[in-house]
Short mmCIF file of N, CA and C in Angstrom, two decimals:
data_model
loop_
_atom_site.label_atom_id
_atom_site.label_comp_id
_atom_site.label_asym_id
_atom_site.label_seq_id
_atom_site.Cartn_x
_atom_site.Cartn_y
_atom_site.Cartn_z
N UNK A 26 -28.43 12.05 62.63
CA UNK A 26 -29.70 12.03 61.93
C UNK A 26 -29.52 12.36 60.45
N UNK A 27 -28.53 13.13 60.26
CA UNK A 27 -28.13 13.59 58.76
C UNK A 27 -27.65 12.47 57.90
N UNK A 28 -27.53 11.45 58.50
CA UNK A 28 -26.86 9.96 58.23
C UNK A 28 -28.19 9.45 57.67
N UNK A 29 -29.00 9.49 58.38
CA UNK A 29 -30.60 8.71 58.47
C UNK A 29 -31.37 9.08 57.12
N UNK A 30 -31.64 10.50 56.80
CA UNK A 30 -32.18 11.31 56.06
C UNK A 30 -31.17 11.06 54.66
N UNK A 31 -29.77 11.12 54.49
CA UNK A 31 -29.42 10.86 53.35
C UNK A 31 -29.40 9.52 52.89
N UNK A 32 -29.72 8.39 53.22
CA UNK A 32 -29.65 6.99 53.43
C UNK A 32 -31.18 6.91 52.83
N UNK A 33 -32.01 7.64 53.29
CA UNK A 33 -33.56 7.82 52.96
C UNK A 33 -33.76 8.54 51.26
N UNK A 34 -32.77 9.44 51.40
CA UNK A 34 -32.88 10.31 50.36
C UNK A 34 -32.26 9.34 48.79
N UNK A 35 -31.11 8.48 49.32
CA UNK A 35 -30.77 7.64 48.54
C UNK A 35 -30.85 6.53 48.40
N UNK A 36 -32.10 6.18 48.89
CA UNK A 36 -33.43 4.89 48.59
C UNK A 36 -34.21 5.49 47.46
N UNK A 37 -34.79 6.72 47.89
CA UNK A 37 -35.52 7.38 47.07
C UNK A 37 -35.19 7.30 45.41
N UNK A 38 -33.97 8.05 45.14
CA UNK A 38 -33.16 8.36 44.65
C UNK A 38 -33.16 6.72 43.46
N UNK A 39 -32.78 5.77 44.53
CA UNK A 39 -32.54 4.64 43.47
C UNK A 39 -34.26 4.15 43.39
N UNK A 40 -35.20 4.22 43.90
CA UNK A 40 -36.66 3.95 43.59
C UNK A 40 -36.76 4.16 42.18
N UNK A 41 -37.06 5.71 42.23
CA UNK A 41 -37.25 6.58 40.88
C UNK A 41 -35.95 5.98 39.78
N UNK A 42 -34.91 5.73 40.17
CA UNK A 42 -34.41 5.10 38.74
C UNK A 42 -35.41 3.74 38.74
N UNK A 43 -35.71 3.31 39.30
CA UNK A 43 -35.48 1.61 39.27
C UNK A 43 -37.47 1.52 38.94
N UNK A 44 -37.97 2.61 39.12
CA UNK A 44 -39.42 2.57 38.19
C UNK A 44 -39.05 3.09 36.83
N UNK A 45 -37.89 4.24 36.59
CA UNK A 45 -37.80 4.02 35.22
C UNK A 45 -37.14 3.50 34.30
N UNK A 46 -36.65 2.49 35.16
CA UNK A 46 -36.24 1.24 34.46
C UNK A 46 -36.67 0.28 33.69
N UNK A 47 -37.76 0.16 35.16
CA UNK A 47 -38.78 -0.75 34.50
C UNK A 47 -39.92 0.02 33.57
N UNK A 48 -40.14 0.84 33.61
CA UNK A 48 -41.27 1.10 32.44
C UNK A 48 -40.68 1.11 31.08
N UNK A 49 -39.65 2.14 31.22
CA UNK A 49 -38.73 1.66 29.85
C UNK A 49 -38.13 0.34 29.03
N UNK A 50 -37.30 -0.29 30.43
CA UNK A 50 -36.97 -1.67 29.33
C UNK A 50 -37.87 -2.42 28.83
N UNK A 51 -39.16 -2.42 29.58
CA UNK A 51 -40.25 -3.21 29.32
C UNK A 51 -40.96 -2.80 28.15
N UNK A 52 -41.23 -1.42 27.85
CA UNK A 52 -41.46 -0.30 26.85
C UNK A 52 -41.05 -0.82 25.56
N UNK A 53 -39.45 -0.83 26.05
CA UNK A 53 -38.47 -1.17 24.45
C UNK A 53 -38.44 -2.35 23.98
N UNK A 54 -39.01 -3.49 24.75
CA UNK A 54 -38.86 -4.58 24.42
C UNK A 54 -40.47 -5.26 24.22
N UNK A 55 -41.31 -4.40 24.20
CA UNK A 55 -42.88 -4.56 23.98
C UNK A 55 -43.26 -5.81 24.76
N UNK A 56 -42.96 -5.75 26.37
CA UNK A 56 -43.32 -6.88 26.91
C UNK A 56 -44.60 -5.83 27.77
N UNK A 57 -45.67 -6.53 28.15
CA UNK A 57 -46.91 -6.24 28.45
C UNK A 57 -47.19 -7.24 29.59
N UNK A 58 -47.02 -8.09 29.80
CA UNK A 58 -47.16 -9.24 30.86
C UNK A 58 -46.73 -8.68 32.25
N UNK A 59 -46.76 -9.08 33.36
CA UNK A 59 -47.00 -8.66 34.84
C UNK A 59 -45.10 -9.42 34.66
N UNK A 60 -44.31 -8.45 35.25
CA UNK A 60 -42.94 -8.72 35.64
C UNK A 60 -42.35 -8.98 37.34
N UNK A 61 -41.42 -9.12 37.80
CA UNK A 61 -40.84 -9.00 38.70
C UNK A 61 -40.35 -7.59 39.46
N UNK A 62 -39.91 -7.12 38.32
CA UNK A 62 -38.94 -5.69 38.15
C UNK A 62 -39.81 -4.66 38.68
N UNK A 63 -41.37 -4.51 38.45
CA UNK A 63 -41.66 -3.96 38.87
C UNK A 63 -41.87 -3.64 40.79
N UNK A 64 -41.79 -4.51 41.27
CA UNK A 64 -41.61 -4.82 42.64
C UNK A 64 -40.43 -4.28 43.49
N UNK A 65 -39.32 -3.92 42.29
CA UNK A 65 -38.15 -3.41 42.66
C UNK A 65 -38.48 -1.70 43.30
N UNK A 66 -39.22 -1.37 42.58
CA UNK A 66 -39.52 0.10 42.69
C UNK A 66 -40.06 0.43 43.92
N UNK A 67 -40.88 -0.52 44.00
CA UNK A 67 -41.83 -0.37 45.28
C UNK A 67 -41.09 -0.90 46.64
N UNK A 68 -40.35 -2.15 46.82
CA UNK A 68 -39.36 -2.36 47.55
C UNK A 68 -38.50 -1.29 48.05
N UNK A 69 -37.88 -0.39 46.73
CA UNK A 69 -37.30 0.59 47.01
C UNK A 69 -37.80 1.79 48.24
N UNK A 70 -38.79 1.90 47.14
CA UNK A 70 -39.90 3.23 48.21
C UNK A 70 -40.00 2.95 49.08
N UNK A 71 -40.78 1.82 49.79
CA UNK A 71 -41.28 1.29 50.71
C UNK A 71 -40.16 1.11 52.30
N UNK A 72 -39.43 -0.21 51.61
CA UNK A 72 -38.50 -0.61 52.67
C UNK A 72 -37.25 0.40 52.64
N UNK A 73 -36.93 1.10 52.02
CA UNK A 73 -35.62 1.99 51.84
C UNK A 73 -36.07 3.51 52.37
N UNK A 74 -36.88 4.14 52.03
CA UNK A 74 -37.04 5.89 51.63
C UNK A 74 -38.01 5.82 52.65
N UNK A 75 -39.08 5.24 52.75
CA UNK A 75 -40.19 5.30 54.04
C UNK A 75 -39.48 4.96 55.25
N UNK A 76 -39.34 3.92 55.34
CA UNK A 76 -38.65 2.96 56.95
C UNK A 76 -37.57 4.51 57.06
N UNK A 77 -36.69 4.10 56.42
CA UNK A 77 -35.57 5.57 57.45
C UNK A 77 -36.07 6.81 57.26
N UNK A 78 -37.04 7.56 56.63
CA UNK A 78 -37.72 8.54 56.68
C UNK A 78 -38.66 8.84 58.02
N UNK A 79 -39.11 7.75 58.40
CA UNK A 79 -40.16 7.11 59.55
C UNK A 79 -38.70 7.45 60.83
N UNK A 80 -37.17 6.70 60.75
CA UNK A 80 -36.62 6.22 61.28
C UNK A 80 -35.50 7.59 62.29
N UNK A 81 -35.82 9.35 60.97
CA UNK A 81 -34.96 10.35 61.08
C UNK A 81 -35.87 10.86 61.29
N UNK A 82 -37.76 10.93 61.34
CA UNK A 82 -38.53 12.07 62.50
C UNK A 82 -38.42 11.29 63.92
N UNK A 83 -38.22 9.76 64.10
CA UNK A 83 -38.31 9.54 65.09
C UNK A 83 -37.08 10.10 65.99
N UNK A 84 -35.79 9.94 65.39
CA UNK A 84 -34.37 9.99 65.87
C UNK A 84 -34.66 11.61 66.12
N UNK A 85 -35.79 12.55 65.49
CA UNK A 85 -35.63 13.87 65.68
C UNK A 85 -36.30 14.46 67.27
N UNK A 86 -37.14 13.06 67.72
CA UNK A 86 -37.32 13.58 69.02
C UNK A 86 -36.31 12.78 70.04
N UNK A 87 -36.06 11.97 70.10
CA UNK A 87 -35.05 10.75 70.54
C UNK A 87 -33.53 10.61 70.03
N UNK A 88 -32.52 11.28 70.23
CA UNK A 88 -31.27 11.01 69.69
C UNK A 88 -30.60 9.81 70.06
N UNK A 89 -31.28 8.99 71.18
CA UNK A 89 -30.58 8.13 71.75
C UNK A 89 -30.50 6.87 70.55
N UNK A 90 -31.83 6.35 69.92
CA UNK A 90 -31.43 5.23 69.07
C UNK A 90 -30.13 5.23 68.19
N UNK A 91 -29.71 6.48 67.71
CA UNK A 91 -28.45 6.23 67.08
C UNK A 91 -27.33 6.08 68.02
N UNK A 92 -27.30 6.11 68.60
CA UNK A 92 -25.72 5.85 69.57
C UNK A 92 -26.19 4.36 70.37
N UNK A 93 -27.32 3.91 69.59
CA UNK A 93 -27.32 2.37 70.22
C UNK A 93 -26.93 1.30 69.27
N UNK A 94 -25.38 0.82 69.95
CA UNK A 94 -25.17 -0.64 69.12
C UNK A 94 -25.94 -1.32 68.74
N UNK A 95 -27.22 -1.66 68.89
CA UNK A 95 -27.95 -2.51 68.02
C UNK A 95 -28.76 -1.77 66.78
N UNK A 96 -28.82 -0.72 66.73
CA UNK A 96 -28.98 -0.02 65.69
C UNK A 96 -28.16 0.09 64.87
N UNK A 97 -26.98 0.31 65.07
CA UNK A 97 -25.93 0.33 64.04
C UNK A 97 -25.32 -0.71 63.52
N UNK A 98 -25.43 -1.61 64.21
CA UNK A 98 -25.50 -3.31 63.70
C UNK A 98 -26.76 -3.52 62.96
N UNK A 99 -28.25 -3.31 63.17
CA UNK A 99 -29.44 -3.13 62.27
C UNK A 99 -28.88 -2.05 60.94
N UNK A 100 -28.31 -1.30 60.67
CA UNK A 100 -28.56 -0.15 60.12
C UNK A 100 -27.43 -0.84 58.66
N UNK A 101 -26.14 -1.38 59.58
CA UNK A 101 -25.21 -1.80 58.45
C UNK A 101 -25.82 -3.23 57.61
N UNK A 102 -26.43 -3.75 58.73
CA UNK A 102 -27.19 -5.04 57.92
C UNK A 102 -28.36 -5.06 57.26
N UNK A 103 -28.93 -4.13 57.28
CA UNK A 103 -30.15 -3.70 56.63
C UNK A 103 -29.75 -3.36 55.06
N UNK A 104 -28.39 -2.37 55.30
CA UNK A 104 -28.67 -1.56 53.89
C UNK A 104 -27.58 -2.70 53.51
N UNK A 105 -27.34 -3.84 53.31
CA UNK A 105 -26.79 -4.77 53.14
C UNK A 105 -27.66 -5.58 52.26
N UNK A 106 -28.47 -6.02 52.84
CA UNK A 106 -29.91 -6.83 52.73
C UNK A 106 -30.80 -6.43 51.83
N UNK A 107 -31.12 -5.44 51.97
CA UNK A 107 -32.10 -4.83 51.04
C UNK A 107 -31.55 -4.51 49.41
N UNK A 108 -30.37 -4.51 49.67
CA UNK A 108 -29.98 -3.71 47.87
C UNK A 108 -29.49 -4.90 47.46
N UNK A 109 -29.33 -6.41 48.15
CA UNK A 109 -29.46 -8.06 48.05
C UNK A 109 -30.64 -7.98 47.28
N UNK A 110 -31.65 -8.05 47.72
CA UNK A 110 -33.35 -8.36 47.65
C UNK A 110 -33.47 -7.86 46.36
N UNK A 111 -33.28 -6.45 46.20
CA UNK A 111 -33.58 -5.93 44.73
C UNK A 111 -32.99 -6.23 43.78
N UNK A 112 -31.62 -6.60 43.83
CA UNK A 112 -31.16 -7.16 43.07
C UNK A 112 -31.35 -8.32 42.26
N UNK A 113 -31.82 -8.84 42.98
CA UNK A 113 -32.54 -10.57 42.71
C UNK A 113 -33.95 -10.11 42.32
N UNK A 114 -34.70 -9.20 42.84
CA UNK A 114 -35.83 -8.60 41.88
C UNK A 114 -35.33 -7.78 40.36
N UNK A 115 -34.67 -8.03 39.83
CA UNK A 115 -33.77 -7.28 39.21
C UNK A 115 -33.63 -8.04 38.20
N UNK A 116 -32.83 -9.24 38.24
CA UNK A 116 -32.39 -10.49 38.05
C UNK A 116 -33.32 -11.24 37.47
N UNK A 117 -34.62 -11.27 38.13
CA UNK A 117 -35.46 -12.32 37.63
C UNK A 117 -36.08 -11.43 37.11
N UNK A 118 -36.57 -10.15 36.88
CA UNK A 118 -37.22 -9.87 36.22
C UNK A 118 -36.53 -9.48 34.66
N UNK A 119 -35.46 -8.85 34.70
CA UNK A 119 -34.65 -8.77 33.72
C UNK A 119 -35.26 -10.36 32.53
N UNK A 120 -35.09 -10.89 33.21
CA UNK A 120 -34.56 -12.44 32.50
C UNK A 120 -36.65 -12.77 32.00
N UNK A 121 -37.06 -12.24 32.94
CA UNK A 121 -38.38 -12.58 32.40
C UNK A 121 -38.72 -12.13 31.28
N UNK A 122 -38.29 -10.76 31.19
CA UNK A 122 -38.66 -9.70 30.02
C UNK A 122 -38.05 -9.82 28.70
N UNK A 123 -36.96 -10.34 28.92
CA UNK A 123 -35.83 -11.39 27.56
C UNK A 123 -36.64 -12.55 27.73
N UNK A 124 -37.41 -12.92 28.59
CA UNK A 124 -37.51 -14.80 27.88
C UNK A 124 -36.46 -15.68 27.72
N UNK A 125 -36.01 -15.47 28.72
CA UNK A 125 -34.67 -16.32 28.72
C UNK A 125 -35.29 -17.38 29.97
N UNK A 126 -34.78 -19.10 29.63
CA UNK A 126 -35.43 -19.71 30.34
C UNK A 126 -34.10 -20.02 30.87
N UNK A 127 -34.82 -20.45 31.96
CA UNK A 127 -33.52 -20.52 33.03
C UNK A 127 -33.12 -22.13 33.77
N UNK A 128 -31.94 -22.41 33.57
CA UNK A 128 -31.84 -23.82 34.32
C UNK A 128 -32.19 -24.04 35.81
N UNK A 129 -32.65 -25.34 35.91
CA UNK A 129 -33.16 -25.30 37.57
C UNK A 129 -32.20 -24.97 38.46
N UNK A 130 -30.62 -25.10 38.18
CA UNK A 130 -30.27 -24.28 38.92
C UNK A 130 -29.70 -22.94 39.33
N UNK A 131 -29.88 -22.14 38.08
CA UNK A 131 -30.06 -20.77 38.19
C UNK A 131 -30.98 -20.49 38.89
N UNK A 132 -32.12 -21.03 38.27
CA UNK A 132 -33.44 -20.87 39.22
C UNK A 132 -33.64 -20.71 40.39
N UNK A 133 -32.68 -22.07 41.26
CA UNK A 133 -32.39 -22.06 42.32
C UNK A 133 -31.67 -20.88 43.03
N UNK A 134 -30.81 -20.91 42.14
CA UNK A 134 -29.69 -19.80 42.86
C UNK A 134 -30.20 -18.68 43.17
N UNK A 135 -30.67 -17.83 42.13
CA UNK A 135 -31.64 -16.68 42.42
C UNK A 135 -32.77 -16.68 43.76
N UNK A 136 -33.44 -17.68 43.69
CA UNK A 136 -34.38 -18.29 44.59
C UNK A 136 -34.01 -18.24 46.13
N UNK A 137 -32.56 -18.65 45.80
CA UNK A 137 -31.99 -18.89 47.00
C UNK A 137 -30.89 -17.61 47.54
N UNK A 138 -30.45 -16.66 46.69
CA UNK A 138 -30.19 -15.27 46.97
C UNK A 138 -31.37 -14.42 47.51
N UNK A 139 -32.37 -14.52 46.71
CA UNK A 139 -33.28 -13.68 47.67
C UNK A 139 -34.15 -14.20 49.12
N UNK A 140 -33.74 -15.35 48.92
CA UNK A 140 -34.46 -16.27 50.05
C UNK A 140 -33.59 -15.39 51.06
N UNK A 141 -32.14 -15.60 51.36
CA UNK A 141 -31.05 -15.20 52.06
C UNK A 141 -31.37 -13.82 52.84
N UNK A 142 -31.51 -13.10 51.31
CA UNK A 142 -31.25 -11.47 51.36
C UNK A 142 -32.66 -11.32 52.65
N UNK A 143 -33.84 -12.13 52.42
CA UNK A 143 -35.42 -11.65 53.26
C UNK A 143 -34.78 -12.03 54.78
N UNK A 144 -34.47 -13.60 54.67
CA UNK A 144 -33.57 -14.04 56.05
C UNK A 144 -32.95 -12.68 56.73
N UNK A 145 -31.87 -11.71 56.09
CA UNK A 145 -31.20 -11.17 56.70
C UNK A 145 -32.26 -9.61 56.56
N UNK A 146 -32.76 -9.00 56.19
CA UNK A 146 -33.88 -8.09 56.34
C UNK A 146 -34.42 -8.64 57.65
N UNK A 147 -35.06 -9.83 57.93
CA UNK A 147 -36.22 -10.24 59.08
C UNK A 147 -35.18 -10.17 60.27
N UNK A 148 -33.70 -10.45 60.31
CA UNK A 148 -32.94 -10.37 61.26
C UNK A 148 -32.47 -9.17 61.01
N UNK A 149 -32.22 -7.95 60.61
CA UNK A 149 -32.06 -7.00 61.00
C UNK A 149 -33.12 -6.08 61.78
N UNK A 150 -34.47 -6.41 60.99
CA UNK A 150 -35.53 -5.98 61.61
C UNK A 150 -35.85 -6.11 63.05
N UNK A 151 -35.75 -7.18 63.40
CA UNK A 151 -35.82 -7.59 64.71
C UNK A 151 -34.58 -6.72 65.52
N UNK A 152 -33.64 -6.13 65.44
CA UNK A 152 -32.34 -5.86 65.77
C UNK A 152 -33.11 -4.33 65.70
N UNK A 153 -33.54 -4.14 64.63
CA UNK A 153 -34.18 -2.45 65.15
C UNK A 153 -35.62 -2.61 66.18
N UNK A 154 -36.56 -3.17 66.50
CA UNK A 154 -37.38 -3.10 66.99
C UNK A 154 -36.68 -3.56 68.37
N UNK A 155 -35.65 -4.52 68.92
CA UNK A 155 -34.56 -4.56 69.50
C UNK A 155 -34.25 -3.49 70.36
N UNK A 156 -33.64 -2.10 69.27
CA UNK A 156 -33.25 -1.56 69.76
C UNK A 156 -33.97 -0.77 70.20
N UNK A 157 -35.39 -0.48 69.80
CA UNK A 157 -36.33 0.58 69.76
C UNK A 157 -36.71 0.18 71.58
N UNK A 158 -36.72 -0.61 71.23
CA UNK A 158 -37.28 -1.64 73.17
C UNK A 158 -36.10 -1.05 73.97
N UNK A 159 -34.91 -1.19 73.97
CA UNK A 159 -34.13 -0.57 74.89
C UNK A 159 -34.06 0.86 74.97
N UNK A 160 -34.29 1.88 74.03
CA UNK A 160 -34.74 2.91 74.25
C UNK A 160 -36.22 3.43 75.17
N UNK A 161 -36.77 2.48 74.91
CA UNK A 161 -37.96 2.73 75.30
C UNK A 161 -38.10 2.30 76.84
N UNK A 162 -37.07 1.32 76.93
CA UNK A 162 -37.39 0.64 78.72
C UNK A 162 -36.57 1.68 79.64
#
């Protein structure tokens, strides 16, 4: 569970940089317009620091989900996936805030990195609710 909670703690951890990232670069570069980047923050909080926060009171009545292979197959592909996702929130927002226009197939590429990164989030997800079912049966 101490696995769970620091994994949570260092979602958190990169949230709070990654909101003051964005308020600042955006700050220094007097952009005012609705960004990408900001989404990063909340991604962070949300899918990172909540979900395994949620994931180490549950494991605190139940020890069994961690010693289940499909959790730990969810757990390595998750934190795989997710720091994918932000990155590419990252990426495009960066580039928004420079005004840098982008060829269609950068465009693509990005497009198609985070397309990937959600693909493998929705299949890990399933792999924890997965496992949550065999605990539970």
């Amino acid at each position: 569970m101490k696995k769970i909670l620091n994994t949570s703690m260092i979602y958190f951890i990169l949230a709070i940089a990654a909101g003051v990232f964005y308020r600042e670069f955006t700050k220094f570069h007097g952009y005012t317009d609705k960004t990408v980047l900001s989404y990063a923050h909340t991604h962070l909080f949300v899918f990172g620091m909540i979900l395994f926060l949620i994931i180490a009171l549950f494991c605190n009545q139940n020890h069994d989900l961690l010693q289940n292979k499909t959790f730990k197959r969810f757990y390595i592909l998750y934190n795989i996936a997710l720091p994918f996702m932000v990155c590419t929130l990252f990426a495009r927002g960066i580039l928004q805030v420079l005004n840098i226009a982008l060829t269609r197939r950068t465009d693509a590429m990005i497009s198609g990195i985070a397309g990937i990164s959600h693909i493998l989030i929705t299949i890990s997800l399933f792999m924890l609710f997965t496992a949550l079912k065999k605990i539970f049966s």
